[in-house]
Each structure stands twice: as structure tokens, then as C-alpha cells.
Amino acid sequence: MRLQNRLNQFQRLHLKTGSSPAQFTVAELAEIFCCSERHTRTLVSHFQDAGWISWQSQAGRGKRASLCCLKTPEDLRGTYLQELLKNGEHSAALQLSQLAPSHLNALLAPHLGGQWQEDAPTLRIPYYRPLQPLDPLTLTGRAEQHLAHTIHAGLTRFIPGDSSPQPNLAHHWQISNDGKTWQFFLRSQLFWHNGEPLKTAQLVARFEQLRGSARGKHNLASVVKLSQPHALCLQFDLDKSDYWLAHRFADLNCLLAHPDDPHIGAGPFRLTTFSPELIRLEQHTYYPLQHPYLAAIEFWITPLLFAQRDNVSCQHPVRIILGEEDELSQVKPVRRSTSLGFCYIAANMRRGVLSEKQAQKIIRIIQSSGMLDNLPIDHDLVRASKEMLPGWPIPINEDVDVALPKSLRLLFHPPVEFELVAQALQKKLAQEDCTLEVVYHAGRLWEDGELLKSADLLLGDRLIGESPEATLENWLQQDPLWAGILREEDRLLQQQRLASIQQTPLENSRSQELRDHFYQWMSRSIITPLFNYQYQVSAPPRISGVQLTAWGWFDFCQAWVPPPLPQENA
């Protein structure tokens, strides 16, 4: 960065002279700048034109010239930092800053939250870690998944507070009487983010890609034929009816990215910048539904701002602050919700070390000991689970008089709070003469079959979307966890039940059958929810319309920034 280099060279000069006049030859300055004499003359000219120095030369080679620094490096750096931040050039500002976290915090605070940038409402969110590339088929992080739903559109979508799929790229769909033929009618005048008209044939190509992908194929498992009866219609012929199909098309793994570039979408916001320091989304001009109120959203990746905050998990933050903490005395009423998603413990019955009675005893120990209530975790952050979903109670196991194995192996993945659960369970099982080995798995998914085979117990979590039952059905269909922990007869039984459930036309009946299935697995201690997260969004006065979603984020299409008051423009 040229400005950075010039500031560094000026800093070397200022260290030599301070603010006092001094006499130099060009050769002496070249040694200070570590460059050629020719480039030194160019630098001196730039510094003089910019008002950084006064320079009075004398005719003749080797003659000394009078030089005086008119600015300090700190003053210059601060001035340029403010100018870069005001112009939204966050990445360049961070590279230029070279500041300690406390000073960086103070510097960035006025530029975060809701801003009007060149007469356009912009929301800037400080974020604690770099984000994964936003290909929907590779994402594991909650923030990335939320962004993917913002950038990409599906045939259908979910809106906060409604569990039924709503129109998106398709404005209507119809189902044959036997449930085996689905036709989705597309909106006219659809465009990709790059300005290219969206063609139905491109969606056909994308669906074919999804059918061949590890994470997309499960949603389309019943599809035997995909066709285009006319220019604005997609037809799906199934080998057996699937009344979850419209729900599946709103799923992350069925978002319709451009078939030639997974980062180009057709959703309400388009991705314009993706770097380690800055992610910027801008409103998609040709989005067919209601346009967002915000013109742009920026994620400012600033790990240093979060390094010393005790109340933010470094792996799984569930609090989002739009602006900085010194504004919290002025925030609007905080938006909070208990996530339907949960941390769970699963017993690997396939491995054969644990019996069902032993697994039930372990769950009984967790439930009766108050272990979860005594964890050193912020209790504003988590809440012990009483049910899997509202109305889906967790069975309370009776005391089981059975000895536990002498040793067991527990595998857990992020977030880091799970390690505290594992350590607490380790102590409880030690009282039963059972040694629990605790192993950390850095990935967020159970995609390593060999790793699954090696564990008797697993700690993981499950995000729940706007349609909870559809999310849980999708979990059973897609997560490698189930193939890894279920005995073969149970795995086949689950496949049969899911096939029966998806062919049930009535939504209430599908929900009841799915609840009964999970209740059986919970009764046998194959899967048990442990706790839910408390989601919270704090918004300073210049942010309005903050509406929490099931993912614990907020609807980017509903948030808005009031225009600045006249005195703010002065």
C-alpha cells in the first residue's frame, strides 16, 4: 500500500529529526529512507506538496538543504485513518492502523452500526473471526449460513415466524393428486447478481449439480426426473411422494447459486467484497420480491475487538452487537429469544461398547445430578433443555441398576462450551468407576466415518430453522451421525419411517409421526438434547426494524437506518 509505505518512511525521518529543523544532503536522506537518491527526491517532493515538511534546498551537488517536519506520524496516521473509515475503506484502515485493541476499538466505534454512506443506508457489523467462502454447499458456521440465505434464493423460502414455505423464485407450485409430480412456476424477469438474465435451464443445471453433491443429494433423493415443460416452469417427477419437497427447496443445500459460480446468487443482497478484513453486501437491484431497506451491509472482521471480552464465546457467539459496547446504555429494548436449536449428547449403539441400559443410566446421571445447572457457563447464554421442540418432551429416565463399562470415549466438536460439559460428565462417570476419555474434533460436522466409529458418546449441536419439523426431518436424512451411531436394524427402521412420513399429505400428521420417532430414540437414550442457546441482538438508536430469526441472527431485509438529523450533517 503506497500510503502505508510513505507513512513508514516519514516516520523514519521524524525519528531522526523530531519537529526541529535539520540540515541534510540528498544522499543522507536516501540512507534514512533506504532507497535511491532519485526516489528520495520524489519522496521529498511528495512530502512537501502534502504539507508534511518544509524543504529549502541549495544549488549545487552535495549541498545541504534545510528540512523541518511539520506533522507527526501519529497525526498523519490518525487523519488518514478517519478519512478511510469515513469513506468505508475498512480494510485499508486496519492495515494502516497498527494500533492496540483498546485504541482500535475507540477508533472504529463511531463508524460501526447504522451509517449513511454517500446518501445510502449502510449497516456495519463488527465480527470476531474470518468467514468461510460463501458457497452454500460447504458452509458450517451460523453466520455464513445466514449470509448464504441473504445472497442466494431458492424456489421457496421461509420468513421469520412462519413454518410454511413461501414463494421465492417460484411464485406458485402445484402438486398432482398422488404427490409424485410437482410443478414450480417461476417469476418472469429474474436476474443473477452479475446482471445476467436468469434462465430456467440454468436452474435445471444447478439442480443436477445438487443431485450429485454430498450435501444436496438427500433433498432430491426422491426425484427421478427433472424437466422444463415451458420457459417458466420446473417439473419434478418423484418415485414416491414427498410432501416435504417445498420445505426442502428453502433449505441451505437447495439454494440456487449460478451453475458456473457458486458465489453469484439471485437473493436480496449481492456479494461485492470478500476479504479477510471485510465482507460487503449490496442491495440487488433486480430482486423480484420486496427490496431491503438497507443499501449495504458490511462485516468488519476485527478479532482484536473481541479478544478481551469474557462474555463472548470465541467459537459460538450468540450475542450480536450492532455498534460498540459503549453505546449499550442507549440501546433500544434488547431482542432476545431462546433458540430451538440445541446441544445434544448421542450414544453410539453401533460400536457395541454401550448397551441401551448403560446409555440410559448416563442420561439419568446427567438429568438427576444438576450437572448442567452447575457448569461455569454464563446462564444468560444457555438454558437446560426440557423438550426437543415445544410439545416434544424429553423422557425422564428411571434409575437403572447396571454397571457402566470401565472406559468410554467421548467426542465433541465446537463450540468450546462443550468441553465444559465433557469435563463435568467425566467427573460424574469417574464416581461410577468409568473412565471417560475426552477427544476434541475441530470440524462442525460429523463427516469422518472412521472418527465416529471410535467414539461411544458424542456431543454436538443442531441448528433449527424457521420450520422446526422440516429441519429435524432433514437432520435425520442428511447427517452422517445417524449412519455412524445406529445399529443396522435401527438405521433401516429409520429409513422406513422417514419414507412413510414424507408420503403423509397432512402436515400435522407428519409432525406427529416425526415426534413419535424422536421420542423413541430419546427413550432409548440414543439422542438427548441438553441445552438451548439464548439469542440476543442489541441495537443502538440508529438501527431500527431488528427482527430475530430462528438462526439467532436478524432479518437483513427488515432492518433500516433512520436518516441523520440535520445537526448530525452539520
XYZ file of C-alpha atoms in Angstrom:
570
model
C 0.000 0.000 0.000
C 1.675 3.214 -1.180
C 0.304 5.412 1.606
C 1.460 2.933 4.239
C 4.968 2.912 2.772
C 5.163 6.694 2.665
C 3.989 6.964 6.267
C 6.609 4.440 7.327
C 9.326 6.412 5.516
C 8.114 9.662 7.038
C 8.173 8.005 10.454
C 11.849 7.086 9.962
C 12.581 10.703 9.086
C 10.677 12.026 12.106
C 12.546 9.650 14.437
C 15.766 11.212 13.145
C 14.742 14.876 13.358
C 11.662 15.242 15.524
C 9.996 18.609 14.848
C 13.273 20.584 14.859
C 14.890 21.958 11.647
C 17.846 19.922 10.390
C 20.362 20.004 7.545
C 20.621 17.065 5.110
C 22.089 16.142 1.797
C 20.027 14.016 -0.569
C 22.472 11.157 -0.008
C 21.929 11.312 3.770
C 18.155 11.277 3.315
C 18.475 8.319 0.967
C 20.171 6.366 3.774
C 17.306 7.227 6.143
C 14.672 6.209 3.575
C 16.630 3.119 2.437
C 16.118 3.986 -1.209
C 17.888 5.575 -4.170
C 18.675 9.288 -4.362
C 16.334 9.606 -7.322
C 13.432 8.134 -5.334
C 14.424 10.282 -2.335
C 13.888 13.439 -4.387
C 10.421 12.120 -5.373
C 9.554 11.402 -1.724
C 10.690 14.841 -0.561
C 8.580 16.427 -3.288
C 5.505 14.415 -2.199
C 6.049 15.239 1.472
C 6.427 18.934 0.682
C 3.363 19.063 -1.593
C 1.296 17.293 1.094
C 2.391 19.791 3.744
C 4.233 17.213 5.838
C 7.610 19.022 5.697
C 9.196 22.302 4.761
C 12.197 21.894 2.465
C 14.645 24.567 1.340
C 17.307 23.278 -0.997
C 20.546 24.915 -2.126
C 22.016 24.812 -5.597
C 24.994 22.519 -6.131
C 25.690 18.838 -5.747
C 26.314 17.735 -2.162
C 24.928 20.950 -0.700
C 22.910 20.591 2.484
C 19.258 21.586 2.485
C 17.127 22.730 5.411
C 14.287 20.348 6.359
C 11.665 20.554 9.110
C 8.819 18.107 9.835
C 5.524 19.989 10.091
C 3.443 16.970 11.140
C 3.923 13.990 13.438
C 3.441 10.412 12.146
C 0.649 9.917 14.706
C -1.250 12.976 13.458
C -0.939 11.878 9.849
C -1.944 8.293 10.557
C -4.987 9.415 12.545
C -6.093 11.849 9.833
C -5.847 9.271 7.067
C -7.482 6.574 9.206
C -10.520 8.756 9.824
C -10.737 9.608 6.133
C -10.552 5.920 5.136
C -13.165 4.925 7.732
C -15.464 7.754 6.718
C -15.272 6.503 3.144
C -15.963 2.934 4.254
C -12.468 1.666 3.390
C -12.280 -0.531 6.480
C -9.730 -2.986 5.114
C -7.258 -0.244 4.210
C -7.796 1.421 7.590
C -6.984 -1.754 9.529
C -3.809 -2.247 7.534
C -2.844 1.343 8.280
C -3.796 1.464 11.956
C -1.067 -0.506 13.778
C -2.983 0.253 16.973
C -3.550 -1.660 20.200
C -7.059 -3.182 20.605
C -8.238 -0.500 23.053
C -7.254 2.304 20.686
C -8.605 0.442 17.674
C -11.918 -0.013 19.478
C -12.196 3.723 20.148
C -11.254 4.490 16.557
C -13.772 2.126 14.945
C -16.726 2.689 17.274
C -18.119 5.835 15.581
C -18.102 4.075 12.213
C -19.979 0.891 13.232
C -23.706 0.216 13.425
C -26.059 2.168 11.168
C -24.452 4.754 8.928
C -25.428 6.813 5.910
C -22.657 6.382 3.363
C -22.968 8.623 0.269
C -26.705 9.032 0.970
C -27.171 5.252 1.217
C -28.135 3.487 4.499
C -25.361 1.070 5.456
C -25.121 -1.352 8.356
C -21.641 -2.205 9.663
C -21.260 -5.201 11.971
C -18.031 -5.926 13.876
C -17.332 -9.667 13.739
C -14.955 -11.802 15.750
C -13.474 -14.135 13.104
C -12.871 -14.506 9.353
C -15.747 -16.070 7.438
C -15.759 -19.136 5.202
C -16.154 -18.616 1.432
C -19.910 -18.389 0.909
C -20.560 -21.485 -1.198
C -23.841 -22.862 0.261
C -22.690 -26.490 -0.106
C -19.578 -26.026 2.061
C -20.783 -23.893 4.980
C -20.797 -24.907 8.643
C -20.879 -21.578 10.544
C -24.147 -19.982 11.636
C -23.155 -16.538 10.338
C -22.123 -17.959 6.960
C -25.386 -19.871 6.612
C -27.353 -16.723 7.369
C -25.353 -14.790 4.775
C -25.896 -17.555 2.203
C -29.666 -17.210 2.637
C -29.235 -13.460 2.140
C -27.203 -13.813 -1.064
C -28.920 -16.820 -2.642
C -32.550 -17.569 -3.351
C -34.335 -20.899 -3.553
C -37.535 -21.831 -5.317
C -39.146 -21.286 -1.897
C -38.117 -19.520 1.296
C -39.011 -19.211 4.957
C -39.845 -15.930 6.651
C -39.426 -15.331 10.402
C -42.305 -16.661 12.447
C -43.853 -18.818 9.705
C -43.042 -22.528 9.396
C -44.688 -22.908 5.978
C -42.587 -22.450 2.820
C -43.308 -19.207 0.964
C -42.793 -18.260 -2.716
C -39.368 -17.049 -3.760
C -38.026 -17.585 -7.290
C -41.189 -19.623 -7.833
C -44.395 -17.664 -7.279
C -46.681 -20.738 -7.155
C -46.455 -24.518 -7.250
C -48.919 -27.328 -7.750
C -48.892 -30.991 -6.758
C -50.538 -33.939 -8.503
C -53.128 -35.975 -6.618
C -50.678 -38.788 -5.950
C -47.995 -36.361 -4.721
C -45.461 -37.586 -7.280
C -45.438 -34.651 -9.715
C -44.580 -31.121 -8.578
C -44.578 -28.096 -10.863
C -42.969 -24.817 -9.772
C -43.864 -21.704 -11.752
C -41.057 -19.142 -11.935
C -41.343 -15.385 -11.828
C -40.595 -13.587 -15.041
C -37.693 -11.141 -15.391
C -35.340 -12.830 -12.927
C -31.681 -11.760 -12.867
C -28.468 -13.009 -11.354
C -26.354 -10.607 -9.332
C -23.964 -10.117 -12.257
C -26.834 -8.654 -14.297
C -27.283 -11.753 -16.440
C -30.923 -12.856 -17.000
C -31.728 -15.984 -15.021
C -32.693 -18.840 -17.341
C -34.794 -21.824 -16.322
C -32.219 -24.079 -17.973
C -29.594 -22.704 -15.534
C -31.756 -23.775 -12.605
C -32.096 -27.227 -14.143
C -28.297 -27.378 -14.395
C -27.922 -26.236 -10.777
C -30.383 -28.852 -9.527
C -28.450 -31.521 -11.406
C -25.314 -30.326 -9.607
C -27.149 -30.558 -6.284
C -28.319 -34.085 -7.068
C -24.687 -35.098 -7.468
C -23.356 -33.336 -4.362
C -22.813 -34.956 -0.975
C -24.844 -32.328 0.873
C -27.549 -31.642 -1.706
C -28.468 -35.126 -2.875
C -30.615 -36.028 0.160
C -33.148 -33.270 -0.538
C -33.609 -34.601 -4.060
C -33.428 -38.324 -3.266
C -36.994 -38.989 -4.452
C -36.594 -37.056 -7.726
C -36.262 -39.371 -10.721
C -36.773 -36.788 -13.445
C -36.337 -33.013 -13.692
C -37.795 -31.265 -16.727
C -38.810 -27.877 -18.122
C -42.359 -28.139 -19.529
C -42.218 -24.497 -20.617
C -39.965 -21.475 -20.255
C -41.058 -20.556 -16.709
C -41.837 -23.930 -15.199
C -39.766 -26.602 -13.462
C -41.281 -30.068 -13.078
C -40.075 -32.695 -10.602
C -41.236 -36.296 -11.058
C -40.754 -38.470 -7.970
C -40.575 -42.219 -7.459
C -42.572 -41.769 -4.235
C -44.486 -38.785 -2.928
C -42.560 -36.301 -0.793
C -44.701 -33.676 0.917
C -41.592 -32.047 2.377
C -40.392 -31.030 -1.101
C -41.377 -27.342 -0.915
C -39.706 -27.220 2.525
C -36.554 -28.826 1.115
C -36.252 -26.196 -1.617
C -35.894 -23.484 1.064
C -33.042 -25.405 2.726
C -29.437 -24.166 2.672
C -28.406 -27.116 0.497
C -31.036 -26.277 -2.139
C -30.195 -22.594 -2.550
C -29.785 -21.845 -6.241
C -26.403 -20.348 -6.925
C -25.301 -19.692 -10.503
C -24.299 -23.065 -12.026
C -20.960 -21.608 -13.158
C -20.084 -19.691 -9.978
C -21.405 -20.628 -6.501
C -20.775 -17.096 -5.211
C -23.232 -15.491 -7.657
C -26.820 -15.633 -6.461
C -30.214 -14.089 -7.065
C -31.162 -13.150 -3.483
C -31.901 -9.724 -1.974
C -28.211 -8.830 -1.479
C -25.218 -9.427 -3.745
C -21.676 -10.091 -2.581
C -19.348 -7.281 -3.723
C -16.326 -7.677 -1.413
C -14.944 -10.764 0.295
C -11.592 -10.385 2.059
C -10.111 -11.434 5.416
C -10.950 -7.975 6.796
C -14.200 -7.049 5.067
C -17.318 -8.691 3.648
C -19.657 -6.279 1.871
C -23.139 -6.973 0.543
C -25.085 -4.525 -1.599
C -28.767 -4.498 -2.434
C -29.655 -6.493 -5.563
C -31.395 -4.004 -7.835
C -33.403 -6.657 -9.696
C -34.542 -8.752 -6.730
C -38.153 -9.718 -7.550
C -39.634 -9.501 -4.035
C -39.745 -6.565 -1.615
C -36.398 -4.810 -1.680
C -34.415 -4.462 1.561
C -34.374 -1.064 3.240
C -30.599 -1.152 3.627
C -28.380 -0.335 0.671
C -25.377 -2.250 2.010
C -24.219 -4.483 4.855
C -20.590 -4.762 5.917
C -18.951 -7.285 8.213
C -15.802 -5.720 9.651
C -13.618 -8.645 10.689
C -11.926 -7.327 13.833
C -10.824 -10.193 16.110
C -8.829 -7.794 18.305
C -12.026 -6.088 19.436
C -13.276 -9.369 20.891
C -10.027 -10.714 22.317
C -10.581 -9.461 25.870
C -14.360 -9.870 26.215
C -15.147 -12.559 28.764
C -18.835 -12.895 27.894
C -18.361 -13.835 24.236
C -17.541 -17.410 23.342
C -14.683 -17.464 20.874
C -16.323 -20.291 18.918
C -20.068 -19.723 19.138
C -21.158 -16.161 19.913
C -24.900 -15.888 20.266
C -24.914 -12.185 21.010
C -24.730 -9.729 18.158
C -23.939 -6.092 18.941
C -24.699 -3.619 16.197
C -22.268 -0.938 17.221
C -19.970 -0.870 20.219
C -20.500 -1.626 23.880
C -20.130 1.977 24.976
C -23.480 2.566 23.214
C -25.339 -0.107 25.188
C -26.653 2.411 27.701
C -28.637 3.869 24.795
C -29.804 0.672 23.114
C -33.380 0.060 22.207
C -35.081 -2.815 24.083
C -32.867 -5.849 23.584
C -34.226 -8.556 21.300
C -33.905 -11.972 22.920
C -35.114 -15.453 22.129
C -34.418 -18.989 23.233
C -33.099 -20.908 20.280
C -34.984 -24.037 19.279
C -31.585 -25.411 18.296
C -29.857 -27.447 20.964
C -26.687 -29.081 22.192
C -27.187 -32.854 22.344
C -25.463 -35.996 23.555
C -25.673 -39.079 21.341
C -24.872 -42.686 22.224
C -23.082 -44.784 19.608
C -25.046 -48.031 19.752
C -23.415 -49.292 16.577
C -19.983 -49.552 18.226
C -21.321 -52.080 20.696
C -19.478 -50.924 23.831
C -22.537 -49.288 25.416
C -25.805 -51.135 25.958
C -29.092 -49.235 25.914
C -29.439 -49.689 29.679
C -25.979 -48.197 30.210
C -26.760 -45.276 27.901
C -29.986 -44.681 29.846
C -28.020 -44.659 33.096
C -25.645 -41.999 31.760
C -28.567 -39.779 30.738
C -30.158 -40.352 34.145
C -26.902 -39.217 35.816
C -26.917 -36.018 33.726
C -30.612 -35.347 34.429
C -30.612 -36.060 38.155
C -27.262 -34.575 39.167
C -27.951 -30.971 38.164
C -24.689 -31.149 36.248
C -25.826 -28.768 33.523
C -27.030 -26.138 36.005
C -23.624 -26.023 37.671
C -21.488 -25.555 34.572
C -19.229 -22.451 34.580
C -21.156 -21.043 31.613
C -22.982 -17.720 31.550
C -26.569 -18.759 32.319
C -27.806 -15.834 30.260
C -26.191 -17.719 27.379
C -27.658 -21.232 27.735
C -30.755 -22.863 29.174
C -31.148 -26.555 30.047
C -33.477 -28.323 27.586
C -36.817 -29.675 28.782
C -38.063 -30.643 25.344
C -36.701 -31.212 21.862
C -39.257 -28.846 20.330
C -42.217 -27.155 22.022
C -44.607 -30.011 22.833
C -41.915 -32.671 22.282
C -40.926 -33.507 25.896
C -37.678 -35.257 26.772
C -38.361 -38.544 28.613
C -37.158 -38.661 32.226
C -35.246 -41.894 32.682
C -35.740 -44.011 35.779
C -32.758 -45.181 37.810
C -31.090 -48.123 36.092
C -29.141 -50.626 38.191
C -26.390 -51.530 35.774
C -22.633 -51.149 35.866
C -21.003 -48.898 33.290
C -18.067 -50.014 31.109
C -14.657 -49.458 32.654
C -13.787 -46.929 29.950
C -15.670 -44.891 27.346
C -14.629 -42.400 24.691
C -16.448 -39.087 24.129
C -16.013 -36.985 21.002
C -17.074 -33.328 20.881
C -16.915 -30.544 18.310
C -17.155 -26.742 18.676
C -18.451 -24.624 20.359
C -15.964 -24.599 23.201
C -18.682 -24.773 25.872
C -18.993 -28.471 25.046
C -15.629 -29.105 26.654
C -17.077 -27.924 29.963
C -19.948 -30.394 29.560
C -17.483 -33.179 28.734
C -15.318 -32.403 31.764
C -18.317 -32.351 34.110
C -19.535 -35.691 32.742
C -16.014 -37.088 33.097
C -16.140 -36.368 36.848
C -19.619 -37.870 37.247
C -18.691 -41.098 35.447
C -15.492 -41.402 37.485
C -17.748 -41.788 40.526
C -19.207 -44.830 38.749
C -15.719 -46.312 38.184
C -15.912 -45.409 34.471
C -13.000 -43.561 32.879
C -14.178 -41.157 30.178
C -11.626 -40.201 27.539
C -12.488 -36.817 26.003
C -11.456 -36.104 22.392
C -11.894 -32.821 20.511
C -12.927 -32.766 16.825
C -12.236 -29.388 15.195
C -14.882 -29.752 12.457
C -18.501 -28.673 12.872
C -19.883 -31.731 11.009
C -19.645 -35.489 11.601
C -18.290 -36.239 8.149
C -15.438 -38.544 9.229
C -16.949 -42.035 9.446
C -13.850 -43.570 10.988
C -13.831 -40.916 13.711
C -17.477 -41.642 14.518
C -16.737 -45.359 14.840
C -14.134 -44.631 17.514
C -16.480 -42.846 19.961
C -19.084 -44.169 22.400
C -20.606 -40.754 23.171
C -20.797 -37.623 21.045
C -21.513 -34.001 21.916
C -22.759 -31.832 19.070
C -25.359 -29.208 18.301
C -28.216 -28.824 15.881
C -29.429 -25.528 14.466
C -33.189 -25.290 13.981
C -34.623 -23.132 11.205
C -37.969 -21.389 10.761
C -39.675 -24.735 10.044
C -38.589 -26.882 13.020
C -40.142 -30.191 11.974
C -38.708 -29.929 8.457
C -35.287 -29.114 9.951
C -35.337 -32.210 12.164
C -36.516 -34.447 9.315
C -33.708 -33.048 7.206
C -31.256 -33.775 10.053
C -32.260 -37.445 10.071
C -31.898 -37.620 6.299
C -28.582 -35.816 5.893
C -26.354 -36.031 8.961
C -23.733 -38.832 8.810
C -24.187 -39.052 12.586
C -27.121 -41.432 12.214
C -25.399 -43.935 9.950
C -22.459 -43.842 12.380
C -24.344 -44.493 15.653
C -27.456 -46.528 14.750
C -27.370 -50.293 14.634
C -28.161 -51.600 11.164
C -31.694 -52.673 12.130
C -32.368 -49.222 13.630
C -30.935 -47.468 10.589
C -33.250 -49.441 8.281
C -36.184 -48.779 10.618
C -35.453 -45.040 10.488
C -35.334 -45.069 6.688
C -38.696 -46.838 6.563
C -40.270 -44.379 8.988
C -38.944 -41.341 7.113
C -40.224 -42.726 3.815
C -43.651 -43.204 5.394
C -43.661 -39.747 6.987
C -42.740 -37.913 3.766
C -45.659 -39.586 1.981
C -48.163 -38.260 4.545
C -50.011 -35.304 2.960
C -51.250 -33.667 6.182
C -48.621 -31.533 7.898
C -49.963 -32.170 11.414
C -49.821 -35.913 10.850
C -46.252 -35.695 9.545
C -45.278 -33.703 12.632
C -46.898 -36.213 14.984
C -45.191 -39.178 13.321
C -41.827 -37.423 13.431
C -42.299 -36.545 17.113
C -43.106 -40.190 17.910
C -39.951 -41.297 16.089
C -37.697 -38.915 18.023
C -39.436 -39.847 21.296
C -38.475 -43.486 20.743
C -34.841 -42.539 20.102
C -34.826 -40.309 23.211
C -36.463 -43.043 25.331
C -33.641 -45.363 24.324
C -31.073 -42.579 25.081
C -29.767 -42.677 21.517
C -30.168 -38.884 21.330
C -30.868 -36.396 24.151
C -30.986 -32.568 23.965
C -29.002 -30.958 26.788
C -29.370 -27.199 26.486
C -30.545 -24.389 24.209
C -28.824 -21.089 23.487
C -30.238 -17.695 24.359
C -30.023 -15.480 21.279
C -29.680 -11.745 21.771
C -29.325 -8.756 19.480
C -28.516 -5.335 20.934
C -29.115 -2.342 18.699
C -28.116 1.298 19.280
C -30.586 4.095 18.474
C -29.571 4.423 14.833
C -30.780 0.880 13.966
C -34.482 0.079 13.521
C -36.508 -2.918 12.403
C -34.306 -5.544 14.079
C -36.238 -8.815 13.852
C -34.671 -12.019 15.187
C -34.724 -15.114 13.009
C -34.701 -18.744 14.124
C -30.968 -18.822 13.378
C -30.302 -16.205 16.051
C -29.420 -13.529 13.507
C -31.755 -10.787 12.340
C -33.590 -10.303 9.094
C -31.341 -8.124 6.937
C -34.294 -7.297 4.684
C -36.291 -5.706 7.531
C -33.600 -3.667 9.326
C -33.286 0.006 8.446
C -31.292 3.087 9.397
C -33.163 6.351 10.067
C -31.693 9.289 8.134
C -29.335 11.542 10.110
C -30.754 14.550 11.886
C -29.829 17.996 10.460
C -27.322 18.645 13.274
C -25.592 15.326 12.509
C -24.931 16.574 8.983
C -23.547 19.882 10.192
